Short mmCIF file of C-alpha atoms in Angstrom, two decimals:
data_model
loop_
_atom_site.label_atom_id
_atom_site.label_comp_id
_atom_site.label_asym_id
_atom_site.label_seq_id
_atom_site.Cartn_x
_atom_site.Cartn_y
_atom_site.Cartn_z
CA MET A 1 -5.61 -32.18 14.06
CA VAL A 2 -9.21 -31.60 13.01
CA GLN A 3 -9.11 -30.61 9.34
CA GLU A 4 -10.92 -27.69 7.77
CA ILE A 5 -14.37 -28.37 6.34
CA ALA A 6 -15.17 -25.03 4.71
CA PHE A 7 -13.81 -22.11 2.73
CA GLU A 8 -15.10 -18.57 2.44
CA MET A 9 -15.14 -16.08 -0.41
CA ALA A 10 -14.73 -12.40 0.41
CA THR A 11 -13.82 -9.51 -1.87
CA SER A 12 -14.43 -5.84 -2.40
CA SER A 13 -17.08 -4.48 -4.70
CA ILE A 14 -15.50 -3.71 -8.07
CA ARG A 15 -16.42 -1.25 -10.80
CA PHE A 16 -14.63 -1.45 -14.14
CA GLY A 17 -14.74 0.91 -17.07
CA PRO A 18 -12.91 3.75 -18.83
CA GLY A 19 -13.60 7.04 -17.09
CA VAL A 20 -15.25 5.63 -13.93
CA THR A 21 -12.77 7.51 -11.73
CA ARG A 22 -15.00 10.55 -12.29
CA GLU A 23 -17.74 8.85 -10.25
CA VAL A 24 -15.78 8.73 -6.98
CA GLY A 25 -17.30 11.94 -5.59
CA LEU A 26 -20.81 10.68 -6.29
CA ASP A 27 -20.00 7.40 -4.55
CA LEU A 28 -18.75 9.15 -1.43
CA SER A 29 -21.78 11.45 -1.39
CA ASP A 30 -24.08 8.43 -1.59
CA MET A 31 -22.15 6.86 1.30
CA LYS A 32 -22.79 10.06 3.33
CA VAL A 33 -19.05 10.66 3.54
CA SER A 34 -18.16 14.35 3.79
CA ARG A 35 -14.44 14.58 4.69
CA VAL A 36 -11.87 12.23 3.16
CA MET A 37 -8.15 11.59 3.25
CA VAL A 38 -6.80 11.18 -0.27
CA LEU A 39 -3.60 9.12 -0.34
CA THR A 40 -1.15 9.05 -3.23
CA ASP A 41 2.59 9.19 -3.87
CA PRO A 42 4.79 12.19 -4.75
CA ASN A 43 4.93 11.26 -8.44
CA LEU A 44 1.25 10.55 -9.03
CA THR A 45 0.12 13.69 -7.23
CA LYS A 46 1.05 15.67 -10.37
CA LEU A 47 -0.66 13.29 -12.83
CA PRO A 48 -4.20 13.05 -14.30
CA PRO A 49 -5.58 10.23 -12.07
CA VAL A 50 -5.22 12.36 -8.93
CA ALA A 51 -6.48 15.49 -10.67
CA THR A 52 -9.57 13.59 -11.83
CA VAL A 53 -10.28 12.38 -8.29
CA LEU A 54 -9.87 15.82 -6.72
CA GLN A 55 -12.12 17.41 -9.35
CA SER A 56 -14.83 14.83 -8.67
CA LEU A 57 -14.58 15.44 -4.93
CA THR A 58 -14.79 19.20 -5.46
CA ASP A 59 -17.76 18.90 -7.82
CA ASN A 60 -19.63 16.86 -5.19
CA LYS A 61 -18.72 19.13 -2.27
CA ILE A 62 -16.59 16.48 -0.52
CA THR A 63 -13.98 18.09 1.73
CA PHE A 64 -10.57 16.48 1.37
CA SER A 65 -6.96 16.58 2.53
CA VAL A 66 -4.25 15.12 0.32
CA PHE A 67 -1.49 12.95 1.79
CA ASP A 68 1.05 12.57 -1.03
CA ARG A 69 3.93 11.10 0.94
CA VAL A 70 3.21 7.42 0.36
CA ARG A 71 6.49 5.53 0.02
CA VAL A 72 6.87 3.16 -2.91
CA GLU A 73 7.39 -0.20 -1.15
CA PRO A 74 6.17 1.23 2.19
CA SER A 75 7.86 0.76 5.53
CA ASP A 76 6.39 0.66 9.02
CA GLU A 77 7.65 4.26 9.42
CA SER A 78 5.84 5.43 6.27
CA PHE A 79 2.69 3.61 7.39
CA GLN A 80 2.89 5.38 10.73
CA GLU A 81 3.35 8.77 9.07
CA ALA A 82 0.08 8.23 7.20
CA ILE A 83 -1.59 6.91 10.37
CA ALA A 84 -0.54 10.05 12.26
CA PHE A 85 -1.93 12.24 9.45
CA ALA A 86 -5.26 10.39 9.59
CA SER A 87 -5.43 10.35 13.38
CA ALA A 88 -4.90 14.11 13.63
CA ARG A 89 -7.97 14.85 11.53
CA GLU A 90 -11.58 13.73 11.65
CA PHE A 91 -11.92 11.87 8.38
CA ASP A 92 -14.98 9.75 7.71
CA GLY A 93 -13.60 8.13 4.57
CA PHE A 94 -10.46 7.37 2.56
CA VAL A 95 -9.53 7.38 -1.12
CA ALA A 96 -6.34 5.67 -2.34
CA VAL A 97 -5.03 6.61 -5.79
CA GLY A 98 -1.98 4.61 -6.83
CA GLY A 99 -0.45 1.17 -6.81
CA GLY A 100 -0.36 -1.43 -4.09
CA SER A 101 1.86 0.75 -1.90
CA THR A 102 -0.78 3.48 -1.77
CA MET A 103 -3.73 1.14 -1.27
CA ASP A 104 -1.94 -0.75 1.51
CA THR A 105 -0.98 2.51 3.22
CA ALA A 106 -4.62 3.62 3.10
CA LYS A 107 -5.76 0.37 4.69
CA ALA A 108 -3.30 0.87 7.55
CA ALA A 109 -4.29 4.53 8.02
CA ASN A 110 -7.95 3.52 8.15
CA LEU A 111 -7.34 0.71 10.65
CA TYR A 112 -5.06 2.44 13.15
CA SER A 113 -6.87 5.77 13.11
CA THR A 114 -10.17 3.98 13.73
CA TYR A 115 -8.92 1.46 16.30
CA PRO A 116 -5.64 2.86 17.72
CA ALA A 117 -3.17 0.25 18.94
CA ASP A 118 0.52 -0.50 19.15
CA PHE A 119 1.74 -1.03 15.58
CA LEU A 120 2.61 -4.71 16.09
CA ASP A 121 -0.78 -5.56 17.60
CA TYR A 122 -2.40 -6.11 14.20
CA VAL A 123 0.74 -7.33 12.40
CA ASN A 124 0.82 -10.99 11.38
CA PRO A 125 2.42 -13.44 13.82
CA PRO A 126 5.08 -14.44 14.71
CA ILE A 127 6.39 -10.91 14.13
CA GLY A 128 3.29 -9.27 15.59
CA LYS A 129 0.33 -10.32 17.71
CA GLY A 130 -2.06 -10.79 14.79
CA LEU A 131 -5.04 -9.35 16.69
CA PRO A 132 -8.26 -9.32 14.63
CA VAL A 133 -9.65 -5.99 13.44
CA PRO A 134 -12.12 -5.10 16.23
CA GLY A 135 -14.98 -3.86 14.05
CA HIS A 136 -16.02 -2.23 10.82
CA LEU A 137 -13.75 0.39 9.28
CA LYS A 138 -14.57 3.62 7.49
CA PRO A 139 -15.33 3.58 3.77
CA LEU A 140 -12.22 3.20 1.60
CA ILE A 141 -12.32 3.57 -2.18
CA ALA A 142 -9.25 2.16 -3.93
CA ILE A 143 -8.33 3.39 -7.40
CA PRO A 144 -5.39 1.41 -8.83
CA THR A 145 -3.00 3.04 -11.29
CA THR A 146 -0.94 -0.12 -11.89
CA ALA A 147 -2.05 -3.54 -13.09
CA GLY A 148 -0.40 -5.67 -10.45
CA THR A 149 -1.15 -6.08 -6.78
CA GLY A 150 -4.92 -6.51 -6.87
CA SER A 151 -4.90 -4.72 -3.51
CA GLU A 152 -8.24 -3.13 -4.40
CA THR A 153 -9.84 -6.54 -3.77
CA THR A 154 -7.94 -7.82 -0.71
CA GLY A 155 -7.77 -7.41 3.05
CA VAL A 156 -3.96 -7.37 3.12
CA ALA A 157 -1.52 -4.50 3.74
CA ILE A 158 2.23 -5.16 3.34
CA CYS A 159 5.18 -3.09 4.60
CA ASP A 160 8.89 -3.31 5.35
CA LEU A 161 9.63 -3.62 9.05
CA ALA A 162 12.75 -1.47 9.04
CA ARG A 163 14.41 -2.81 12.15
CA MET A 164 14.11 -6.41 10.90
CA HIS A 165 14.99 -5.68 7.26
CA ALA A 166 12.04 -7.84 6.18
CA LYS A 167 8.52 -7.42 4.92
CA THR A 168 5.51 -8.26 7.01
CA GLY A 169 1.89 -7.24 6.93
CA ILE A 170 -1.62 -7.13 8.27
CA ALA A 171 -4.30 -9.46 6.96
CA HIS A 172 -7.99 -9.35 7.82
CA ARG A 173 -11.19 -9.34 5.77
CA ARG A 174 -12.29 -6.04 7.33
CA LEU A 175 -9.31 -4.28 5.71
CA LYS A 176 -10.83 -4.77 2.24
CA PRO A 177 -11.69 -1.56 0.40
CA THR A 178 -15.37 -0.77 0.22
CA LEU A 179 -15.08 -0.24 -3.51
CA GLY A 180 -12.36 -0.74 -6.10
CA ILE A 181 -12.63 1.61 -9.09
CA ILE A 182 -10.75 0.03 -12.00
CA ASP A 183 -10.30 2.59 -14.75
CA PRO A 184 -8.08 1.76 -17.75
CA GLU A 185 -7.44 5.48 -18.26
CA ASN A 186 -5.37 5.45 -15.07
CA THR A 187 -2.61 3.16 -16.36
CA ARG A 188 -1.68 5.25 -19.40
CA SER A 189 1.20 6.87 -17.50
CA GLN A 190 2.57 3.54 -16.23
CA PRO A 191 6.22 3.15 -17.41
CA ALA A 192 7.07 -0.12 -19.15
CA PRO A 193 9.34 -1.41 -16.33
CA VAL A 194 6.53 -0.77 -13.82
CA ALA A 195 4.03 -2.55 -16.06
CA ALA A 196 6.40 -5.52 -16.34
CA SER A 197 7.01 -5.83 -12.59
CA ALA A 198 3.33 -5.36 -11.74
CA GLY A 199 2.24 -7.83 -14.41
CA LEU A 200 4.64 -10.49 -13.16
CA ASP A 201 3.19 -10.01 -9.69
CA VAL A 202 -0.21 -10.85 -11.19
CA LEU A 203 1.35 -13.95 -12.75
CA SER A 204 2.79 -15.14 -9.45
CA HIS A 205 -0.42 -14.36 -7.53
CA ALA A 206 -2.32 -16.59 -9.93
CA LEU A 207 0.26 -19.40 -9.91
CA GLU A 208 0.75 -19.41 -6.15
CA SER A 209 -2.94 -19.34 -5.25
CA TYR A 210 -3.69 -22.14 -7.75
CA THR A 211 -0.86 -24.33 -6.43
CA ALA A 212 -1.33 -23.54 -2.72
CA ILE A 213 -2.13 -26.31 -0.26
CA PRO A 214 -5.82 -27.32 -0.59
CA PHE A 215 -8.07 -25.60 1.95
CA HIS A 216 -9.21 -28.90 3.49
CA GLN A 217 -5.66 -29.75 4.52
CA ARG A 218 -5.52 -26.81 6.92
CA PRO A 219 -6.62 -27.03 10.58
CA HIS A 220 -10.21 -26.23 11.43
CA PRO A 221 -10.48 -22.93 13.38
CA ASP A 222 -12.00 -22.84 16.85
CA ARG A 223 -14.41 -20.12 15.74
CA PRO A 224 -15.49 -18.93 12.28
CA VAL A 225 -14.02 -15.46 12.91
CA LEU A 226 -10.58 -17.09 13.25
CA ARG A 227 -10.71 -18.60 9.76
CA PRO A 228 -7.80 -16.87 7.97
CA ALA A 229 -8.15 -14.75 4.86
CA TYR A 230 -5.57 -17.02 3.20
CA GLN A 231 -7.30 -20.41 3.31
CA GLY A 232 -5.52 -22.47 0.66
CA SER A 233 -6.60 -23.34 -2.87
CA ASN A 234 -10.33 -23.86 -3.25
CA PRO A 235 -12.81 -24.27 -6.10
CA ILE A 236 -13.85 -20.61 -6.28
CA SER A 237 -10.37 -19.12 -6.06
CA ASP A 238 -9.23 -21.57 -8.74
CA ILE A 239 -11.67 -20.03 -11.24
CA TRP A 240 -10.38 -16.50 -10.68
CA SER A 241 -6.71 -17.49 -10.58
CA LEU A 242 -6.88 -19.50 -13.81
CA GLU A 243 -8.70 -16.75 -15.68
CA ALA A 244 -6.09 -14.26 -14.45
CA LEU A 245 -3.41 -16.60 -15.78
CA ARG A 246 -5.11 -16.76 -19.20
CA LEU A 247 -5.26 -12.97 -19.37
CA VAL A 248 -1.59 -12.62 -18.39
CA ALA A 249 -0.58 -15.13 -21.06
CA ARG A 250 -2.43 -13.19 -23.72
CA TYR A 251 -1.94 -9.55 -22.74
CA LEU A 252 1.07 -8.97 -20.46
CA VAL A 253 3.74 -8.67 -23.15
CA ARG A 254 1.46 -6.48 -25.26
CA ALA A 255 0.74 -4.14 -22.33
CA VAL A 256 4.43 -3.75 -21.50
CA GLU A 257 5.70 -3.32 -25.04
CA ASP A 258 3.00 -0.91 -26.24
CA SER A 259 1.47 1.48 -23.69
CA SER A 260 -1.00 2.66 -26.35
CA ASP A 261 -2.55 -0.83 -26.52
CA ASP A 262 -5.73 0.03 -24.65
CA GLU A 263 -7.14 -3.48 -24.88
CA ALA A 264 -4.04 -5.03 -23.31
CA ARG A 265 -3.86 -2.46 -20.51
CA SER A 266 -7.56 -2.94 -19.73
CA ARG A 267 -7.27 -6.71 -19.65
CA MET A 268 -4.22 -6.59 -17.39
CA LEU A 269 -6.15 -4.43 -14.93
CA LEU A 270 -8.86 -7.09 -14.92
CA ALA A 271 -6.21 -9.80 -14.53
CA ALA A 272 -4.83 -8.03 -11.45
CA SER A 273 -8.26 -7.91 -9.86
CA TYR A 274 -9.12 -11.48 -10.84
CA ALA A 275 -5.87 -12.70 -9.30
CA GLY A 276 -6.61 -10.54 -6.26
CA VAL A 277 -9.90 -12.34 -5.73
CA GLY A 278 -8.10 -15.65 -6.17
CA PHE A 279 -5.13 -15.13 -3.87
CA GLY A 280 -7.08 -12.88 -1.50
CA ASN A 281 -8.98 -15.98 -0.44
CA ALA A 282 -6.59 -18.83 -1.26
CA GLY A 283 -3.31 -17.12 -0.38
CA VAL A 284 0.18 -17.11 -1.84
CA HIS A 285 3.17 -19.18 -0.75
CA LEU A 286 6.94 -19.46 -1.19
CA PRO A 287 7.69 -16.92 -3.97
CA HIS A 288 6.04 -14.23 -1.85
CA GLY A 289 7.45 -15.47 1.45
CA MET A 290 10.95 -15.43 -0.03
CA SER A 291 10.39 -12.04 -1.65
CA TYR A 292 10.03 -10.21 1.64
CA PRO A 293 13.69 -10.42 2.72
CA VAL A 294 14.76 -9.84 -0.89
CA SER A 295 13.01 -6.47 -0.66
CA GLY A 296 14.00 -5.79 2.93
CA LEU A 297 17.73 -6.50 2.64
CA VAL A 298 18.41 -4.65 -0.62
CA ARG A 299 21.51 -2.46 -0.51
CA HIS A 300 22.04 -0.53 -3.74
CA PHE A 301 19.62 -1.66 -6.46
CA ARG A 302 17.48 1.09 -8.00
CA PRO A 303 15.17 -0.15 -10.73
CA GLU A 304 14.65 1.49 -14.07
CA GLY A 305 11.32 3.29 -14.42
CA TYR A 306 10.82 4.04 -10.72
CA ALA A 307 11.37 7.61 -9.48
CA VAL A 308 12.64 6.77 -5.98
CA ASP A 309 15.31 8.22 -3.72
CA HIS A 310 16.21 4.95 -2.01
CA ALA A 311 17.40 1.47 -2.90
CA MET A 312 14.47 -0.84 -3.56
CA VAL A 313 13.38 -3.98 -5.34
CA PRO A 314 9.89 -3.59 -6.86
CA HIS A 315 7.57 -6.16 -5.37
CA GLY A 316 6.84 -7.99 -8.61
CA ILE A 317 10.55 -8.38 -9.32
CA SER A 318 11.33 -9.61 -5.80
CA VAL A 319 8.64 -12.26 -6.21
CA ILE A 320 9.27 -13.49 -9.75
CA LEU A 321 13.04 -13.89 -9.31
CA ASN A 322 12.27 -16.70 -6.83
CA ALA A 323 9.45 -18.27 -8.82
CA PRO A 324 11.31 -20.59 -11.26
CA ALA A 325 13.23 -22.27 -8.43
CA VAL A 326 10.13 -22.53 -6.26
CA PHE A 327 7.89 -24.15 -8.86
CA ARG A 328 10.55 -26.72 -9.67
CA PHE A 329 10.50 -27.52 -5.94
CA THR A 330 6.71 -27.58 -5.41
CA ALA A 331 5.73 -29.44 -8.59
CA PRO A 332 6.02 -32.95 -7.09
CA ALA A 333 3.24 -32.07 -4.63
CA CYS A 334 0.66 -31.34 -7.36
CA PRO A 335 2.19 -31.91 -10.80
CA GLU A 336 -1.14 -31.79 -12.59
CA ARG A 337 -1.73 -28.20 -11.44
CA HIS A 338 1.76 -27.11 -12.41
CA LEU A 339 1.30 -28.66 -15.87
CA HIS A 340 -2.11 -27.05 -16.32
CA ALA A 341 -0.63 -23.65 -15.49
CA ALA A 342 2.28 -24.23 -17.88
CA GLU A 343 -0.13 -25.18 -20.65
CA ILE A 344 -2.09 -21.95 -20.16
CA LEU A 345 1.18 -20.03 -20.44
CA GLY A 346 1.90 -21.67 -23.79
CA ALA A 347 3.75 -24.91 -23.08
CA ASP A 348 3.04 -28.05 -25.08
CA THR A 349 2.22 -30.59 -22.37
CA THR A 350 0.73 -33.34 -24.55
CA ARG A 351 3.61 -35.73 -23.84
CA ALA A 352 4.67 -34.29 -20.51
CA GLN A 353 5.24 -36.58 -17.56
CA PRO A 354 4.38 -35.54 -13.97
CA ALA A 355 8.10 -35.54 -13.15
CA ASP A 356 8.61 -32.82 -15.80
CA ALA A 357 6.00 -30.43 -14.42
CA GLY A 358 8.32 -28.14 -12.46
CA LYS A 359 10.84 -27.82 -15.27
CA ILE A 360 8.16 -27.06 -17.86
CA LEU A 361 6.42 -24.40 -15.75
CA SER A 362 9.68 -22.74 -14.70
CA GLU A 363 10.76 -22.54 -18.35
CA GLN A 364 7.59 -20.65 -19.23
CA ILE A 365 8.22 -18.17 -16.40
CA VAL A 366 11.85 -17.66 -17.46
CA GLN A 367 10.80 -17.00 -21.05
CA LEU A 368 8.50 -14.22 -19.86
CA MET A 369 11.23 -12.78 -17.64
CA GLN A 370 13.64 -12.69 -20.58
CA ARG A 371 11.10 -11.15 -22.95
CA LEU A 372 10.33 -8.41 -20.41
CA LYS A 373 14.04 -7.75 -19.71
CA LEU A 374 13.94 -8.71 -16.03
CA PRO A 375 17.19 -9.03 -14.03
CA ASN A 376 18.77 -12.48 -14.40
CA GLY A 377 18.23 -13.72 -10.87
CA LEU A 378 19.03 -12.37 -7.43
CA SER A 379 22.69 -11.89 -8.31
CA ALA A 380 21.66 -9.22 -10.85
CA ILE A 381 20.15 -7.08 -8.07
CA GLY A 382 23.17 -7.33 -5.81
CA TYR A 383 22.85 -10.56 -3.82
CA THR A 384 25.62 -13.15 -3.43
CA HIS A 385 26.01 -16.57 -1.84
CA SER A 386 27.04 -14.89 1.41
CA ASP A 387 23.59 -13.24 1.67
CA ILE A 388 21.67 -16.51 1.58
CA PRO A 389 21.67 -17.20 5.35
CA SER A 390 20.12 -13.76 5.96
CA LEU A 391 17.57 -14.28 3.19
CA VAL A 392 16.58 -17.62 4.71
CA GLN A 393 16.26 -16.13 8.20
CA GLY A 394 14.07 -13.38 6.77
CA THR A 395 11.80 -15.96 5.15
CA LEU A 396 11.33 -18.27 8.14
CA PRO A 397 8.99 -15.92 10.07
CA GLN A 398 6.62 -15.55 7.08
CA HIS A 399 4.38 -18.36 8.32
CA ARG A 400 1.19 -16.75 7.01
CA VAL A 401 2.29 -17.55 3.46
CA THR A 402 5.07 -20.15 3.62
CA LYS A 403 2.79 -22.66 5.35
CA LEU A 404 0.53 -22.56 2.30
CA SER A 405 3.22 -24.16 0.14
CA PRO A 406 1.99 -27.50 -1.22
CA ARG A 407 5.38 -28.91 -0.28
CA PRO A 408 6.81 -27.93 3.13
CA ALA A 409 10.11 -26.06 2.90
CA SER A 410 12.70 -26.54 5.63
CA GLU A 411 15.55 -24.14 6.36
CA GLU A 412 17.77 -26.38 4.25
CA ASP A 413 15.22 -26.33 1.41
CA LEU A 414 15.05 -22.54 1.49
CA THR A 415 18.82 -22.34 1.32
CA GLY A 416 18.75 -24.46 -1.83
CA LEU A 417 15.97 -22.39 -3.37
CA PHE A 418 17.84 -19.12 -2.84
CA GLU A 419 20.96 -20.73 -4.30
CA GLU A 420 19.01 -21.63 -7.43
CA ALA A 421 17.41 -18.18 -7.60
CA LEU A 422 20.75 -16.36 -7.80
CA VAL A 423 20.78 -16.98 -11.57
CA ALA A 424 17.56 -17.65 -13.48
CA TRP A 425 18.95 -18.63 -16.88
#
């Protein structure tokens, strides 16, 4: 195998500041966009962030149609509903107002309405064909209302594939939003459980991208265009991931426990975007790969703080419940990175030995989970030992992320990790 010699840095343009949502109409006018699809979910459509966007569009004479049927934790069916809505109208731009579910749905609507194809054509292999996006997409402005996914910076769109009961996605640099508008005023309505789940997603994004396999250990692509968005840890992503980790350590608990703490909410929005730049180029690994079947196979769990009419595991929860077990497993591959991360999160590592790295980092994660009142492991959201074979089988196809683990995980390893993740403390 010829090893990789390069890494690339790609991200969306970002604008940060209180009240900048009001500028969206001016941005679209300057882009010569005249008819946009505004995507949001049924809950947000009644709240100030959407009203602010629609007023700005109206003031700047931008014609719009609102699609407010985004599904929290979207499925391939909900993606295709939005795609059909976009394809039936002649939009020349898109605006997404919401969390990662809304932004990912907007990316899919933009892609498939611009370059129609069978749904699995663009989906990551081995589930789909993984075809590259054929060309440039229409302008997409992403306006996050949660401090979590960092989807405003990335070329990734994730959904549940209903018939497989597992998550999958589409990943390509051309999916990135044209502009991410990060406005602290938009997270004021975020319930505490949503802030906790989203914030722990930021934490895992930062940890996974920092501990991912180094970029130079991946195979060299045949052509530059085939270089994946998720390239492995690299010097630039490290900077963004570590700063995201510092912000999470300082502000996550404050943002969850006091929604009036404007400083904490603002900094967590920045942390989400910083981590998005980090993992959007380095990638994530086992906690995310294992999270996809945890979300896809859920039977009855309905989380506090989410107004949904179906069983679901919020993405941040599905990820972080696996994280303590995973980082105990991966630490031997790069103990110094695991210890550095643990130190940033508050651990005293002055006398720590490399062999202790996984235990020390996992303890810091568990402490945060307990403080934020997270479920105590997979068993607390309805999973048992008998579910582990299905969870493992749902993880095995997630090559795009699992292969970025610094320590390869076999089917037997994954079984052990899910066993450990049933109870976190």
